C-alpha positions as CSV (number, residue, x, y, z in Angstrom):
1,M,3.1,20.0,15.5
2,L,5.4,17.3,14.2
3,D,9.1,18.0,14.1
4,L,10.4,16.4,10.9
5,G,13.4,18.6,10.5
6,H,14.6,22.2,11.2
7,D,11.1,23.5,10.7
8,A,7.9,22.4,12.4
9,V,5.5,20.5,10.1
10,A,1.9,19.8,10.8
11,P,1.0,16.1,11.0
12,E,-1.6,16.6,8.2
13,L,1.1,18.0,5.9
14,A,3.5,15.2,6.8
15,Y,0.8,12.6,6.1
16,V,-0.1,14.0,2.7
17,T,3.6,14.3,1.8
18,A,4.4,10.7,2.8
19,R,1.3,9.3,1.2
20,Y,1.9,10.7,-2.2
21,A,5.7,10.2,-2.0
22,A,5.0,6.5,-1.7
23,L,3.1,6.6,-5.0
24,A,5.0,9.1,-7.1
25,P,8.5,10.5,-7.7
26,F,9.7,12.9,-5.0
27,G,10.1,15.8,-7.5
28,K,6.5,15.5,-8.8
29,V,5.2,15.4,-5.2
30,A,7.2,18.6,-4.4
31,S,5.7,20.3,-7.4
32,L,2.2,19.3,-6.5
33,L,2.5,20.4,-2.9
34,S,4.1,23.7,-4.0
35,E,1.2,24.4,-6.2
36,L,-1.4,23.5,-3.6
37,L,0.5,25.0,-0.6
38,P,2.9,27.6,-2.0
39,I,4.0,28.7,1.5
40,G,4.6,25.5,3.4
41,G,4.4,22.7,0.8
42,A,7.8,21.4,-0.2
43,Q,10.7,23.3,-1.5
44,N,12.2,20.5,-3.6
45,A,12.5,16.7,-4.0
46,G,15.0,16.5,-1.1
47,T,12.5,18.0,1.3
48,V,9.9,15.4,0.3
49,R,12.5,12.6,0.6
50,N,13.7,13.7,4.0
51,R,10.2,14.2,5.3
52,T,9.0,10.8,4.1
53,R,12.0,9.1,5.6
54,R,11.3,10.7,9.0
55,V,7.6,9.7,8.8
56,G,8.8,6.1,8.2
57,E,11.2,6.2,11.1
58,T,9.2,8.0,13.7
59,V,5.5,7.2,12.8
60,V,5.2,4.0,10.8
61,R,8.0,2.1,12.4
62,Q,6.8,2.9,15.9
63,H,3.3,1.8,15.0
64,V,4.6,-1.5,13.5
65,T,6.8,-2.2,16.5
66,E,4.1,-1.6,19.1
67,T,1.5,-3.6,17.1
68,A,4.0,-6.5,17.0
69,T,4.7,-6.4,20.7
70,Q,1.0,-6.2,21.7
71,S,-1.1,-9.2,21.7
72,A,-2.6,-8.9,18.2
73,T,-5.8,-10.6,17.5
74,P,-4.9,-13.9,15.7
75,P,-6.5,-14.6,12.3
76,G,-9.7,-16.6,12.4
77,G,-8.3,-19.6,10.7
78,P,-5.2,-20.7,8.7
79,V,-3.2,-18.1,6.8
80,V,-1.3,-18.1,3.6
81,V,2.2,-16.5,3.5
82,G,4.1,-15.8,0.3
83,L,7.7,-14.8,0.1
84,D,9.7,-13.5,-2.8
85,G,12.6,-11.1,-3.5
86,G,13.3,-8.2,-5.8
87,Y,16.4,-6.1,-6.5
88,V,16.7,-2.3,-6.4
89,R,19.5,-0.2,-7.6
90,R,22.0,1.0,-5.0
91,R,22.8,4.7,-4.8
92,H,26.5,4.2,-4.3
93,R,27.6,1.8,-7.0
94,Q,31.2,1.5,-5.8
95,E,30.1,-1.1,-3.2
96,E,27.4,-3.0,-5.1
97,R,25.1,-2.2,-8.0
98,H,21.9,-3.8,-6.5
99,F,20.7,-5.2,-3.3
100,E,17.8,-7.4,-2.5
101,V,14.5,-6.5,-0.9
102,I,12.2,-9.3,0.5
103,A,8.5,-8.7,0.0
104,G,5.4,-10.7,0.5
105,K,1.9,-11.0,1.7
106,V,-0.1,-12.6,4.5
107,I,-3.6,-13.6,3.5
108,D,-6.0,-14.7,6.3
109,A,-9.1,-16.9,6.0
110,A,-11.3,-13.9,5.2
111,G,-9.1,-12.9,2.3
112,T,-7.6,-9.8,4.0
113,Q,-4.1,-9.0,2.7
114,H,-1.2,-7.7,4.7
115,R,1.8,-6.6,2.6
116,F,5.3,-6.4,4.0
117,A,8.8,-5.7,2.8
118,F,12.3,-5.4,4.3
119,A,15.9,-5.3,3.0
120,R,17.9,-8.5,3.3
121,N,20.8,-7.4,5.5
122,G,22.1,-10.7,6.7
123,Q,20.1,-13.8,7.8
124,A,19.8,-12.8,11.4
125,A,18.4,-9.3,10.6
126,A,16.1,-10.8,8.0
127,S,14.7,-13.4,10.5
128,E,14.0,-10.7,13.0
129,A,12.3,-8.5,10.5
130,F,10.2,-11.4,9.2
131,A,9.1,-12.4,12.7
132,Q,8.1,-8.8,13.4
133,V,5.9,-8.4,10.3
134,L,4.3,-11.7,11.0
135,A,3.5,-10.6,14.6
136,A,2.1,-7.3,13.3
137,A,-0.3,-9.3,11.1
138,G,-1.3,-11.5,14.1
139,V,0.6,-14.6,12.9
140,H,2.6,-16.5,15.5
141,A,4.7,-19.7,15.5
142,D,1.7,-21.8,16.3
143,T,-0.7,-20.3,13.7
144,P,-1.8,-22.8,11.0
145,A,-0.1,-21.5,7.9
146,T,1.0,-22.4,4.4
147,V,4.1,-20.8,3.1
148,L,4.9,-20.5,-0.6
149,C,8.2,-19.7,-2.1
150,D,10.1,-20.0,-5.4
151,G,12.8,-22.2,-3.9
152,D,15.3,-19.7,-2.5
153,A,17.2,-21.4,0.3
154,G,17.4,-18.1,2.4
155,L,13.6,-17.7,2.2
156,W,13.1,-21.3,3.4
157,R,15.3,-20.6,6.3
158,L,13.1,-17.6,7.2
159,Q,10.1,-19.9,7.1
160,R,11.7,-22.6,9.3
161,E,12.8,-20.1,11.9
162,A,9.5,-18.1,12.2
163,L,6.9,-20.8,11.2
164,P,8.5,-24.2,11.8
165,D,5.2,-26.1,11.7
166,A,3.8,-24.4,8.6
167,T,3.2,-26.3,5.4
168,A,5.9,-25.4,2.9
169,V,4.9,-25.5,-0.8
170,L,7.3,-25.0,-3.7
171,D,5.7,-22.7,-6.3
172,W,4.4,-24.8,-9.1
173,W,5.0,-22.1,-11.8
174,H,8.8,-22.1,-11.2
175,A,9.0,-25.8,-11.5
176,A,6.8,-25.8,-14.6
177,V,9.0,-23.2,-16.3
178,R,12.0,-25.4,-15.8
179,F,10.2,-28.3,-17.3
180,E,9.2,-26.2,-20.3
181,H,12.8,-25.2,-20.9
182,A,13.8,-28.9,-21.0
183,L,10.8,-29.7,-23.3
184,Q,11.9,-27.0,-25.7
185,A,15.4,-28.4,-25.8
186,A,14.0,-31.9,-26.4
187,R,11.8,-30.7,-29.2
188,G,14.8,-29.0,-30.8
189,L,17.0,-32.0,-31.0
190,G,18.7,-32.1,-34.4
191,T,18.3,-35.7,-35.3
192,P,16.9,-37.2,-38.6
193,D,15.1,-39.8,-36.5
194,R,12.2,-37.9,-34.9
195,H,11.5,-40.9,-32.7
196,L,14.4,-39.9,-30.4
197,A,13.1,-36.4,-29.9
198,D,9.6,-37.6,-29.4
199,E,10.8,-40.2,-26.9
200,A,12.6,-37.4,-24.9
201,V,9.5,-35.2,-24.9
202,R,7.3,-38.1,-23.8
203,R,9.6,-38.9,-20.9
204,L,9.6,-35.3,-19.8
205,E,5.9,-35.0,-19.9
206,R,5.4,-38.2,-17.9
207,A,7.9,-36.9,-15.3
208,K,5.9,-33.6,-15.1
209,W,2.6,-35.5,-14.8
210,R,4.1,-37.5,-11.8
211,L,5.2,-34.4,-10.1
212,W,1.8,-32.7,-10.6
213,H,0.2,-35.7,-8.9
214,G,2.6,-35.8,-5.9
215,R,4.7,-38.7,-7.1
216,W,8.1,-37.2,-6.6
217,S,10.0,-40.5,-6.6
218,G,8.6,-41.5,-9.9
219,C,9.3,-38.1,-11.3
220,R,12.9,-38.3,-10.2
221,R,13.3,-41.8,-11.6
222,K,12.0,-40.6,-15.0
223,L,14.3,-37.5,-15.1
224,A,17.4,-39.5,-14.0
225,G,16.7,-42.1,-16.6
226,L,16.4,-39.5,-19.3
227,Y,19.6,-37.8,-18.2
228,R,21.4,-41.1,-18.4
229,W,19.9,-41.7,-21.8
230,T,21.4,-38.4,-23.1
231,K,24.9,-39.5,-21.8
232,H,25.0,-42.7,-24.0
233,Q,27.8,-42.8,-26.5
234,H,25.5,-43.1,-29.6
235,Q,23.5,-40.1,-28.5
236,R,26.4,-37.6,-28.0
237,E,26.5,-36.7,-31.7
238,I,22.9,-35.4,-31.8
239,A,22.8,-31.7,-32.2
240,G,21.3,-30.0,-29.1
241,I,21.9,-32.9,-26.7
242,D,24.2,-30.8,-24.6
243,R,21.5,-28.2,-24.1
244,L,19.0,-30.9,-23.1
245,Q,21.6,-32.3,-20.6
246,R,22.1,-28.9,-19.0
247,H,18.4,-28.3,-18.6
248,L,17.8,-31.7,-17.2
249,S,20.7,-31.3,-14.7
250,E,19.3,-27.9,-13.6
251,L,15.8,-29.3,-13.3
252,L,16.8,-32.3,-11.2
253,G,19.0,-30.2,-8.9
254,Y,16.2,-27.7,-8.4
255,L,13.7,-30.3,-7.5
256,E,16.0,-32.3,-5.3
257,R,17.0,-29.1,-3.3
258,N,13.3,-28.5,-2.7
259,Q,12.0,-32.1,-2.4
260,D,10.6,-31.5,1.1
261,M,8.4,-28.7,-0.3
262,L,6.9,-30.8,-3.1
263,V,3.2,-31.5,-2.6
264,H,0.3,-33.1,-4.4
265,Y,-0.4,-30.1,-6.6
266,A,-3.4,-31.6,-8.3
267,A,-5.1,-32.4,-5.0
268,R,-4.4,-28.9,-3.7
269,R,-5.8,-27.4,-6.9
270,R,-9.0,-29.4,-6.6
271,R,-9.4,-28.2,-3.0
272,G,-8.9,-24.6,-4.0
273,E,-5.6,-24.3,-2.0
274,P,-2.8,-22.1,-3.3
275,I,0.0,-23.7,-5.4
276,S,1.5,-20.6,-7.0
277,T,3.3,-17.5,-5.7
278,A,1.6,-15.2,-8.3
279,F,0.0,-13.2,-5.5
280,V,3.5,-12.7,-4.0
281,E,5.0,-11.6,-7.3
282,S,2.2,-9.0,-7.5
283,A,3.2,-7.7,-4.1
284,V,6.9,-7.4,-5.3
285,N,5.6,-5.5,-8.3
286,E,3.4,-3.2,-6.1
287,I,6.0,-2.5,-3.4
288,V,9.4,-2.6,-5.2
289,A,9.2,-2.7,-9.0
290,R,6.7,0.1,-9.8
291,R,7.9,2.7,-7.3
292,M,11.5,1.8,-6.8
293,N,12.9,0.0,-9.9
294,K,11.0,-0.4,-13.2
295,K,8.8,2.6,-13.9
296,Q,10.7,5.1,-11.7
297,Q,14.4,4.5,-12.1
298,M,15.7,5.5,-8.7
299,R,18.7,4.5,-6.7
300,W,18.4,3.6,-3.0
301,N,20.7,3.2,0.0
302,R,20.6,-0.1,1.8
303,T,20.9,1.5,5.2
304,T,18.0,4.0,4.7
305,V,15.6,2.2,2.4
306,Q,13.6,0.6,5.2
307,P,11.6,3.8,6.2
308,F,10.5,4.2,2.6
309,L,9.5,0.5,2.4
310,D,7.5,1.0,5.6
311,V,5.7,4.0,4.3
312,R,4.9,2.3,1.0
313,T,3.5,-0.8,2.6
314,A,1.5,1.3,5.0
315,V,-0.1,3.1,2.1
316,L,-0.9,-0.1,0.3
317,N,-2.2,-1.7,3.4
318,E,-4.2,1.5,4.2
319,T,-2.7,1.7,7.7
320,L,-0.8,5.0,7.3
321,E,-3.6,7.0,8.7
322,D,-3.9,4.6,11.7
323,A,-0.2,5.1,12.4
324,F,-0.6,8.9,12.5
325,R,-3.7,8.6,14.6
326,H,-1.8,6.3,17.0
327,R,1.0,8.8,17.4
328,Y,-1.2,11.9,17.4
329,P,-4.6,11.1,18.9
330,G,-6.1,14.3,17.6
331,F,-5.2,13.5,14.0
332,R,-8.4,13.1,12.0
333,S,-10.3,11.9,14.9
334,A,-12.4,8.9,14.3
335,T,-15.3,10.5,16.3
336,D,-15.6,13.2,13.7
337,D,-16.1,10.5,11.0
338,Q,-18.7,8.8,13.1
339,A,-20.5,12.1,13.7
340,L,-20.6,12.8,9.9
341,S,-21.9,9.3,9.3
342,A,-24.6,9.7,11.8
343,A,-25.6,13.1,10.4
344,A,-25.9,11.6,6.9
């Protein structure tokens, strides 16, 4: 029996409750369990919520902690780590309307994906949580790794503290989007002489080409020259020039803050190496957006959200059953599965 509250709950029931609560609203899970198990299913959404929280605290968290402290088998080759953040609604809006959850993936050489998520409660706590999830995935400070990020300074600090020797790569998509904003502003310049607008577009495209081919100094020189060009006295009367200046300033500042993470994107693309955080954004959508923000408009508590994140990542990583089996050796014994396979 597993004590998850005032009443004793069987591990099988706790497992089913937590698994479906990670995928569907608590009220719908309560209704489903009440239909299937009218006596001991779930009385209401609060029962499902409390039961899922205790599963995250007593089963999944213990399994993650023990896996991280044990000598996990290192990946057979370099790994790719992606970091990104998403915001969820806070239950008590008097303090703050939203708070940030960091989510990501670890992909090993065989393509196996390990998802993780934790609330950002200060840099020290985030660094400890990141180091723990990496250790649970078998990744240590000396593991060859490539870390991709959208340029957030806090996420780069996490990388430097946990994986100081990793190859840091700024996501190309975020840089390309900023270039596109500047290009749209250049094309929209309200000047009777289209040569000026075409010249601005040409300079921006050449700067982007240089960045794509790993020539950051040439890219910066082109962008800085174009910015100075927009500041000339005879250009200030052009409609839309202020908008172009603003986008150029933001683009230059963004690239300069992340200049140590700029790589030869074209060469990496030819070698089949990652240059985008698209796989990380899908993890944010899987872990945070679908269940906790977009499709299911729920509000969460910063201090209690971690157990639910642990349960959801365990379900997505297909490790929830292993966590229960680790805590309760008789839970769905693996020998029974082997016997059924042998009989078949």
